[in-house]
Short mmCIF file of C-alpha atoms and ligand atoms in Angstrom, two decimals:
data_model
loop_
_atom_site.label_atom_id
_atom_site.label_comp_id
_atom_site.label_asym_id
_atom_site.label_seq_id
_atom_site.Cartn_x
_atom_site.Cartn_y
_atom_site.Cartn_z
CA MET A 268 141.31 105.52 110.71
CA LYS A 269 140.97 107.08 107.01
CA GLU A 270 142.51 105.21 104.43
CA ARG A 271 145.09 107.64 102.43
CA LEU A 272 144.91 107.53 98.91
CA ASN A 273 148.21 107.56 96.70
CA SER A 274 148.31 110.29 93.81
CA ALA A 275 147.40 107.82 91.32
CA GLU A 276 144.67 106.90 93.04
CA ILE A 277 143.58 110.34 93.79
CA LYS A 278 144.00 111.23 89.79
CA HIS A 279 141.84 108.49 89.31
CA HIS A 280 139.42 109.43 91.55
CA ASN A 281 139.47 113.06 90.11
CA LYS A 282 138.79 112.09 86.73
CA GLN A 283 135.81 109.91 87.42
CA PHE A 284 134.09 112.71 89.56
CA ILE A 285 134.86 115.12 86.74
CA TYR A 286 133.31 112.84 84.23
CA ARG A 287 130.25 111.89 86.23
CA THR A 288 129.73 115.88 86.59
CA LEU A 289 129.77 116.50 83.13
CA LEU A 290 127.70 113.60 82.36
CA ALA A 291 124.81 115.27 85.00
CA LEU A 292 125.38 118.85 83.39
CA GLY A 293 125.34 117.87 79.90
CA SER A 294 127.85 120.33 78.86
CA SER A 295 129.62 122.69 80.67
CA THR A 296 133.04 124.40 80.45
CA LYS A 297 136.62 123.79 82.09
CA THR A 298 136.00 126.76 84.72
CA GLU A 299 132.33 125.76 85.60
CA ILE A 300 133.55 121.97 86.18
CA ALA A 301 136.22 123.03 88.16
CA ALA A 302 133.95 125.00 90.24
CA ARG A 303 131.56 122.55 90.87
CA THR A 304 133.87 119.97 91.63
CA ARG A 305 136.08 121.97 93.63
CA LEU A 306 139.23 120.82 91.69
CA SER A 307 141.85 123.13 90.23
CA ILE A 308 141.42 124.22 86.20
CA PRO A 309 144.77 122.32 85.75
CA THR A 310 143.12 119.03 86.77
CA ALA A 311 139.80 119.63 85.15
CA THR A 312 141.78 120.53 82.02
CA GLN A 313 143.86 117.37 81.82
CA ALA A 314 140.81 114.99 82.84
CA ILE A 315 138.90 116.63 79.98
CA GLU A 316 141.92 116.02 77.48
CA GLU A 317 142.12 112.58 78.73
CA LEU A 318 138.32 111.77 78.20
CA THR A 319 138.10 113.56 74.66
CA ALA A 320 141.01 111.12 73.78
CA ALA A 321 138.93 108.32 74.99
CA GLY A 322 136.03 109.51 72.71
CA LEU A 323 133.84 110.09 75.69
CA ILE A 324 133.10 114.12 75.51
CA GLU A 325 133.75 116.45 72.75
CA GLU A 326 134.51 120.08 72.39
CA THR A 327 130.92 121.81 70.93
CA GLY A 328 132.43 125.36 70.59
CA TYR A 329 132.26 128.23 73.05
CA GLN A 330 129.78 129.07 75.44
CA ALA A 331 127.97 132.75 74.90
CA SER A 332 129.55 135.35 76.92
CA SER A 333 128.75 138.79 78.06
CA GLY A 334 131.98 139.87 77.92
CA GLY A 335 135.73 139.11 78.02
CA ARG A 336 136.89 135.50 76.57
CA ARG A 337 134.75 133.18 75.75
CA ALA A 338 134.91 129.45 77.27
CA VAL A 339 135.09 126.45 75.33
CA SER A 340 132.22 124.37 75.87
CA PHE A 341 131.96 120.47 76.28
CA ARG A 342 129.63 118.19 76.05
CA ALA A 343 129.23 114.23 77.27
CA LEU A 344 128.85 111.81 74.55
CA ARG A 345 126.26 110.09 76.59
CA ASN A 346 125.74 107.02 74.04
CA ALA A 347 129.26 106.35 73.56
CA ARG A 348 128.83 103.22 75.28
CA LEU A 349 125.71 101.27 76.04
CA SER A 350 124.82 98.39 78.08
CA VAL A 351 122.29 96.12 77.80
CA GLY A 352 120.00 94.00 80.48
CA VAL A 353 117.50 91.42 79.95
CA ASP A 354 114.89 90.43 82.83
CA VAL A 355 113.65 86.95 82.41
CA SER A 356 110.19 85.81 83.70
CA ARG A 357 107.84 83.04 83.28
CA ASN A 358 106.23 84.66 80.58
CA HIS A 359 107.65 88.04 79.48
CA LEU A 360 111.34 89.03 78.88
CA ASN A 361 112.34 92.89 79.82
CA LEU A 362 114.90 94.17 77.69
CA ALA A 363 116.54 97.82 78.30
CA LEU A 364 119.46 99.58 77.05
CA VAL A 365 121.15 101.86 78.97
CA ASN A 366 123.70 104.81 78.07
CA LEU A 367 126.69 106.35 80.01
CA ALA A 368 124.69 108.46 81.80
CA GLY A 369 122.12 106.07 83.17
CA GLU A 370 119.48 106.77 80.79
CA VAL A 371 117.14 104.16 79.33
CA VAL A 372 117.91 104.46 75.64
CA ALA A 373 115.31 102.04 74.15
CA SER A 374 113.38 99.33 76.02
CA ARG A 375 111.11 96.76 75.02
CA ARG A 376 108.50 94.25 77.18
CA ILE A 377 107.92 90.98 75.19
CA ARG A 378 105.27 88.47 75.95
CA THR A 379 107.17 84.91 75.51
CA ALA A 380 106.95 81.59 77.55
CA ILE A 381 110.48 80.88 79.08
CA THR A 382 111.48 77.31 80.38
CA PRO A 383 114.58 76.34 81.51
CA GLY A 384 114.83 73.58 79.20
CA PRO A 385 116.96 72.85 75.53
CA SER A 386 115.22 76.00 74.53
CA PHE A 387 116.48 78.44 77.75
CA TYR A 388 119.11 80.24 75.80
CA GLU A 389 117.68 80.51 72.63
CA ASP A 390 114.31 81.85 73.86
CA ILE A 391 116.18 84.88 75.31
CA ARG A 392 118.89 85.08 72.50
CA GLY A 393 116.61 85.28 69.85
CA PRO A 394 114.51 88.18 70.95
CA LEU A 395 117.41 90.15 72.54
CA LEU A 396 119.47 89.84 69.12
CA ASP A 397 116.18 91.34 67.56
CA PHE A 398 115.89 94.03 69.96
CA LEU A 399 119.38 95.11 69.73
CA SER A 400 119.02 95.02 65.63
CA GLU A 401 116.17 97.23 65.67
CA GLU A 402 117.97 99.56 67.93
CA SER A 403 121.18 99.53 65.47
CA VAL A 404 123.65 98.77 68.31
CA ARG A 405 126.96 96.68 67.24
CA LEU A 406 127.70 93.76 69.97
CA SER A 407 131.19 94.58 70.49
CA SER A 408 130.39 98.47 71.26
CA LEU A 409 128.20 97.07 74.15
CA ALA A 410 130.10 97.83 77.71
CA GLY A 411 128.00 94.33 78.96
CA LEU A 412 124.92 92.12 79.09
CA GLY A 413 123.29 91.80 82.49
CA VAL A 414 120.73 88.92 82.62
CA SER A 415 118.31 89.13 85.65
CA LEU A 416 116.80 85.82 86.82
CA PRO A 417 113.48 84.83 89.08
CA GLY A 418 115.84 82.80 91.01
CA ILE A 419 119.23 82.00 93.27
CA ILE A 420 122.20 82.50 91.34
CA SER A 421 125.62 80.62 92.51
CA ARG A 422 128.30 82.97 94.06
CA ASP A 423 130.73 81.77 90.98
CA GLN A 424 127.75 82.66 88.51
CA THR A 425 127.77 79.11 86.80
CA LYS A 426 124.55 77.93 87.82
CA LEU A 427 120.61 79.04 88.25
CA LEU A 428 120.26 77.34 91.93
CA TYR A 429 116.57 77.55 92.51
CA SER A 430 113.52 79.05 90.55
CA HIS A 431 110.39 78.23 91.28
CA VAL A 432 108.90 80.82 88.80
CA LEU A 433 110.57 79.20 85.89
CA GLY A 434 109.96 75.50 87.26
CA LEU A 435 113.28 74.62 87.63
CA ASP A 436 113.65 70.98 89.31
CA ARG A 437 117.50 71.10 89.03
CA PRO A 438 120.33 73.60 89.09
CA LEU A 439 120.81 75.19 85.65
CA GLY A 440 124.20 75.67 83.96
CA LEU A 441 124.76 79.39 83.01
CA LYS A 442 126.46 80.14 80.11
CA PRO A 443 126.81 83.51 77.97
CA ILE A 444 123.91 84.72 75.83
CA LEU A 445 125.82 85.84 73.22
CA PRO A 446 129.28 84.21 73.26
CA GLU A 447 130.29 85.89 69.78
CA ALA A 448 129.95 89.40 71.38
CA GLY A 449 133.05 89.05 73.57
CA ILE A 450 131.37 91.46 76.17
CA PRO A 451 131.17 90.47 79.55
CA VAL A 452 128.06 89.05 81.18
CA ARG A 453 126.60 88.81 84.70
CA PHE A 454 123.75 86.92 85.89
CA PHE A 455 121.46 88.69 88.74
CA ASN A 456 118.51 87.70 90.92
CA ASP A 457 115.74 89.69 89.58
CA ALA A 458 115.02 91.35 92.96
CA THR A 459 118.86 92.32 93.65
CA SER A 460 118.85 93.94 89.97
CA ALA A 461 115.67 96.25 90.73
CA CYS A 462 117.35 97.41 93.64
CA MET A 463 120.41 97.95 92.23
CA ALA A 464 118.48 100.44 89.70
CA GLU A 465 117.10 102.00 92.61
CA LEU A 466 120.76 102.33 94.17
CA TYR A 467 122.29 103.63 91.10
CA THR A 468 119.66 106.39 90.78
CA GLY A 469 121.75 108.23 93.79
CA THR A 470 118.86 109.62 95.66
CA ALA A 471 117.99 106.41 97.51
CA PRO A 472 118.89 106.35 101.23
CA SER A 473 122.11 104.37 102.19
CA ASP A 474 120.52 101.92 104.18
CA PHE A 475 116.92 100.56 103.11
CA CYS A 476 114.89 97.36 102.79
CA PHE A 477 113.84 96.81 99.47
CA VAL A 478 110.66 94.83 98.74
CA PHE A 479 110.35 93.67 95.21
CA LEU A 480 106.30 93.18 94.59
CA GLY A 481 106.52 91.27 91.14
CA ASN A 482 104.95 88.40 90.29
CA SER A 483 106.88 86.69 92.87
CA VAL A 484 107.86 88.64 95.84
CA GLY A 485 111.61 89.40 96.76
CA GLY A 486 113.73 92.06 98.16
CA ALA A 487 117.08 93.15 99.36
CA PHE A 488 118.79 94.72 102.53
CA VAL A 489 120.95 97.70 101.74
CA ASN A 490 123.78 98.84 103.88
CA ASP A 491 125.64 101.65 103.42
CA LYS A 492 124.77 101.74 99.74
CA LYS A 493 125.66 98.17 99.47
CA ILE A 494 123.24 94.91 99.10
CA LEU A 495 123.95 92.17 101.52
CA PRO A 496 124.23 89.04 99.74
CA GLY A 497 124.15 86.79 102.61
CA TYR A 498 126.24 83.16 103.33
CA HIS A 499 124.31 81.50 100.48
CA GLU A 500 123.16 84.56 98.50
CA ARG A 501 119.53 84.15 99.74
CA SER A 502 119.44 87.54 101.62
CA GLY A 503 116.53 89.36 101.23
CA GLU A 504 114.02 86.11 100.40
CA ILE A 505 111.12 88.62 101.95
CA GLY A 506 108.42 86.57 100.00
CA HIS A 507 109.11 83.43 102.48
CA ILE A 508 108.87 85.38 105.60
CA LEU A 509 106.32 83.40 107.78
CA ILE A 510 103.32 85.79 108.21
CA VAL A 511 100.20 83.22 108.75
CA PRO A 512 100.95 80.19 110.09
CA GLY A 513 99.03 77.51 108.43
CA GLY A 514 97.85 79.99 105.44
CA ARG A 515 97.86 79.94 101.78
CA LYS A 516 100.35 77.36 100.15
CA CYS A 517 103.54 79.35 99.00
CA TYR A 518 105.04 78.49 95.52
CA CYS A 519 107.74 76.78 97.45
CA GLY A 520 105.46 74.53 99.05
CA LYS A 521 105.16 75.64 102.59
CA CYS A 522 102.49 77.21 104.07
CA GLY A 523 102.06 81.02 105.06
CA HIS A 524 104.67 82.47 103.23
CA TYR A 525 104.54 86.26 102.30
CA ASP A 526 104.67 85.54 98.62
CA PRO A 527 100.78 84.21 98.37
CA TYR A 528 99.89 87.34 100.26
CA GLY A 529 101.98 89.76 98.20
CA SER A 530 102.33 88.60 94.92
CA ALA A 531 101.28 90.83 91.92
CA LEU A 532 99.29 87.77 90.41
CA LEU A 533 96.90 88.12 93.19
CA LEU A 534 95.86 91.65 91.78
CA SER A 535 96.26 90.61 88.31
CA GLU A 536 94.58 87.47 87.75
CA PRO A 537 91.01 88.68 88.63
CA ALA A 538 91.76 91.29 86.10
CA GLY A 539 92.28 88.83 83.34
CA GLY A 540 96.35 89.29 83.90
CA GLN A 541 96.82 92.63 83.78
CA LEU A 542 97.69 95.10 86.74
CA SER A 543 96.34 98.06 84.66
CA VAL A 544 92.90 96.85 84.48
CA PHE A 545 92.71 95.87 88.46
CA PHE A 546 93.67 99.15 88.99
CA ARG A 547 91.52 101.05 86.93
CA GLY A 548 88.61 98.74 88.34
CA LEU A 549 89.57 99.56 91.66
CA GLU A 550 89.46 103.23 90.92
CA GLU A 551 86.24 102.91 89.44
CA GLY A 552 84.67 101.14 92.44
CA ASN A 553 84.67 97.73 91.52
CA ALA A 554 83.76 95.90 95.10
CA GLU A 555 85.23 92.71 94.25
CA TYR A 556 88.70 94.53 93.40
CA ALA A 557 88.22 96.78 96.47
CA ALA A 558 88.12 93.58 98.82
CA ILE A 559 91.07 91.89 97.47
CA PHE A 560 93.01 95.07 97.68
CA ASP A 561 91.94 95.83 101.36
CA GLU A 562 93.40 92.52 102.41
CA TYR A 563 96.45 92.93 100.06
CA LEU A 564 97.56 96.34 102.03
CA GLN A 565 96.74 95.12 105.35
CA HIS A 566 99.48 91.94 104.69
CA LEU A 567 101.70 94.46 103.13
CA ALA A 568 101.38 96.96 106.03
CA LEU A 569 102.30 93.46 108.07
CA LEU A 570 105.41 93.09 106.10
CA ILE A 571 106.55 96.78 106.16
CA TYR A 572 105.98 97.25 109.90
CA ASP A 573 107.92 93.71 110.64
CA LEU A 574 110.84 95.01 108.27
CA GLY A 575 110.90 97.99 110.03
CA VAL A 576 111.10 96.69 113.38
CA MET A 577 113.87 94.42 112.48
CA THR A 578 116.16 97.03 110.85
CA ASP A 579 115.11 100.46 111.37
CA THR A 580 115.48 101.61 107.92
CA PRO A 581 113.01 103.25 105.12
CA VAL A 582 111.40 100.38 103.10
CA ILE A 583 111.38 101.23 99.11
CA LEU A 584 108.23 99.10 97.44
CA GLY A 585 109.45 98.13 94.02
CA GLY A 586 108.17 95.90 91.28
CA TYR A 587 104.82 96.09 89.25
CA VAL A 588 102.57 96.66 91.90
CA ALA A 589 104.58 99.25 93.38
CA GLY A 590 103.92 101.27 90.27
CA TYR A 591 100.47 101.73 90.92
CA LEU A 592 100.71 102.56 95.07
CA THR A 593 101.05 106.03 94.66
CA PRO A 594 97.12 106.96 95.56
CA TYR A 595 97.21 104.53 98.44
CA LEU A 596 100.48 105.28 99.98
CA ASP A 597 98.68 107.59 102.62
CA ARG A 598 96.26 104.22 103.39
CA LEU A 599 99.29 102.24 103.46
CA SER A 600 101.43 104.42 105.84
CA GLY A 601 98.31 104.69 108.38
CA LEU A 602 97.96 101.05 108.40
CA VAL A 603 101.86 100.83 109.24
CA ARG A 604 101.19 103.54 111.63
CA ASP A 605 98.29 101.65 113.32
CA LEU A 606 100.86 98.45 113.77
CA ASN A 607 103.72 100.58 114.96
CA ILE A 608 104.71 100.96 118.47
CA PHE A 609 107.33 103.67 118.10
CA GLU A 610 107.08 107.25 117.40
CA GLY A 611 108.41 109.22 114.68
CA SER A 612 108.58 106.59 112.24
CA ASP A 613 106.26 108.15 109.32
CA ASN A 614 107.35 108.65 105.93
CA MET A 615 109.59 105.26 105.94
CA ILE A 616 107.72 103.99 102.84
CA LEU A 617 108.96 105.34 99.42
CA LEU A 618 108.12 103.93 95.78
CA SER A 619 110.82 102.79 93.34
CA HIS A 620 111.66 104.87 90.41
CA TYR A 621 110.76 101.83 88.06
CA GLN A 622 108.27 99.51 87.32
CA PHE A 623 108.36 96.71 84.81
CA GLU A 624 111.86 97.76 83.60
CA ALA A 625 113.87 97.88 86.84
CA SER A 626 115.42 94.60 86.61
CA ALA A 627 116.83 95.03 83.26
CA VAL A 628 117.80 98.51 83.96
CA GLY A 629 119.57 97.44 87.08
CA SER A 630 121.42 94.76 85.37
CA ALA A 631 122.45 96.72 82.57
CA ARG A 632 123.44 99.59 84.31
CA TYR A 633 126.10 97.23 86.62
CA PHE A 634 128.15 97.41 83.40
CA ILE A 635 127.97 101.10 82.94
CA GLU A 636 129.43 101.53 86.77
CA ASP A 637 132.01 99.33 85.93
CA PHE A 638 132.97 100.99 82.89
CA ILE A 639 132.98 104.45 85.00
CA SER A 640 135.07 102.93 87.53
CA SER A 641 137.52 101.65 85.20
CA LEU A 642 138.17 105.20 83.99
ZN1 ZN B 295 107.82 80.06 100.56
#
């Protein structure tokens, strides 16, 4: 049975819907918003008045008209609130500033070594403060700070439990990076936040498997637009699926897991650490790169086939490698098709909208969604 909403909840829901519609349109009139949302003009009028009073939209004058009364036009002040996301990896920080429309207003990729020792917070805090200062962002005006980490975070947000990527040998206590800002802070697993970025685009399927092909491989399972956390916050640890018994050693210490066959490092390391150099070489016919990539695609096809059999949902490929896969998607689909035992499963492989900035964007957008939901 469908739950019935009370009048306050309906009003709250309508206001959000009107605001999201105006954010998507950029600018509009009361009549147009009412028509698009199929709500009444008095409902649209009241929501617009409240959103104007909250400083989230403004009147921009009269819309051009071919006759009759000219309608007042409004626009969403997309940068009225910003949220910041930091994605921490072993050798990089990715920073992204996101506005109310979910647009990336500014981003940086900084090469710096991060170790979970005494300098951990300062290693993150320093570049983050520099970034916010360069973008003239007041700390107190931020809707929140999302921090994406390459590891498993405790459900109560107090500890980074595991991180092979950062070389963590015991749980690390987590504390706010910018305590003086007085803003909400939340920590996320990097693959989970990259998957969140995908979900927030609004164009992702309701159910899918997300495969994060970064320097380590991660993933997430999405059911009805929600990421499944698992009992121990470890759902979607796709990098540790056993695909070659007795095979290459995984960074976790066991052998034959998917990570040593799917890590972006397999491709970047032969090219001096640059994925772009690898893919350029591949295009130019480098035979060594072609052999590495053939094997890489075969293992990726195996993983996609296994995920498809288990979940019967599309697979979205994200992470650094996915940004280069467009020209090879048909070949990859062909390899999966060769393995497939079911008919009609084509077009089940999609590529993420984001590349390097995915995890930073996903963790920042969490607070934008939170802010809009609270209106
Ligand atoms: Zn492993």
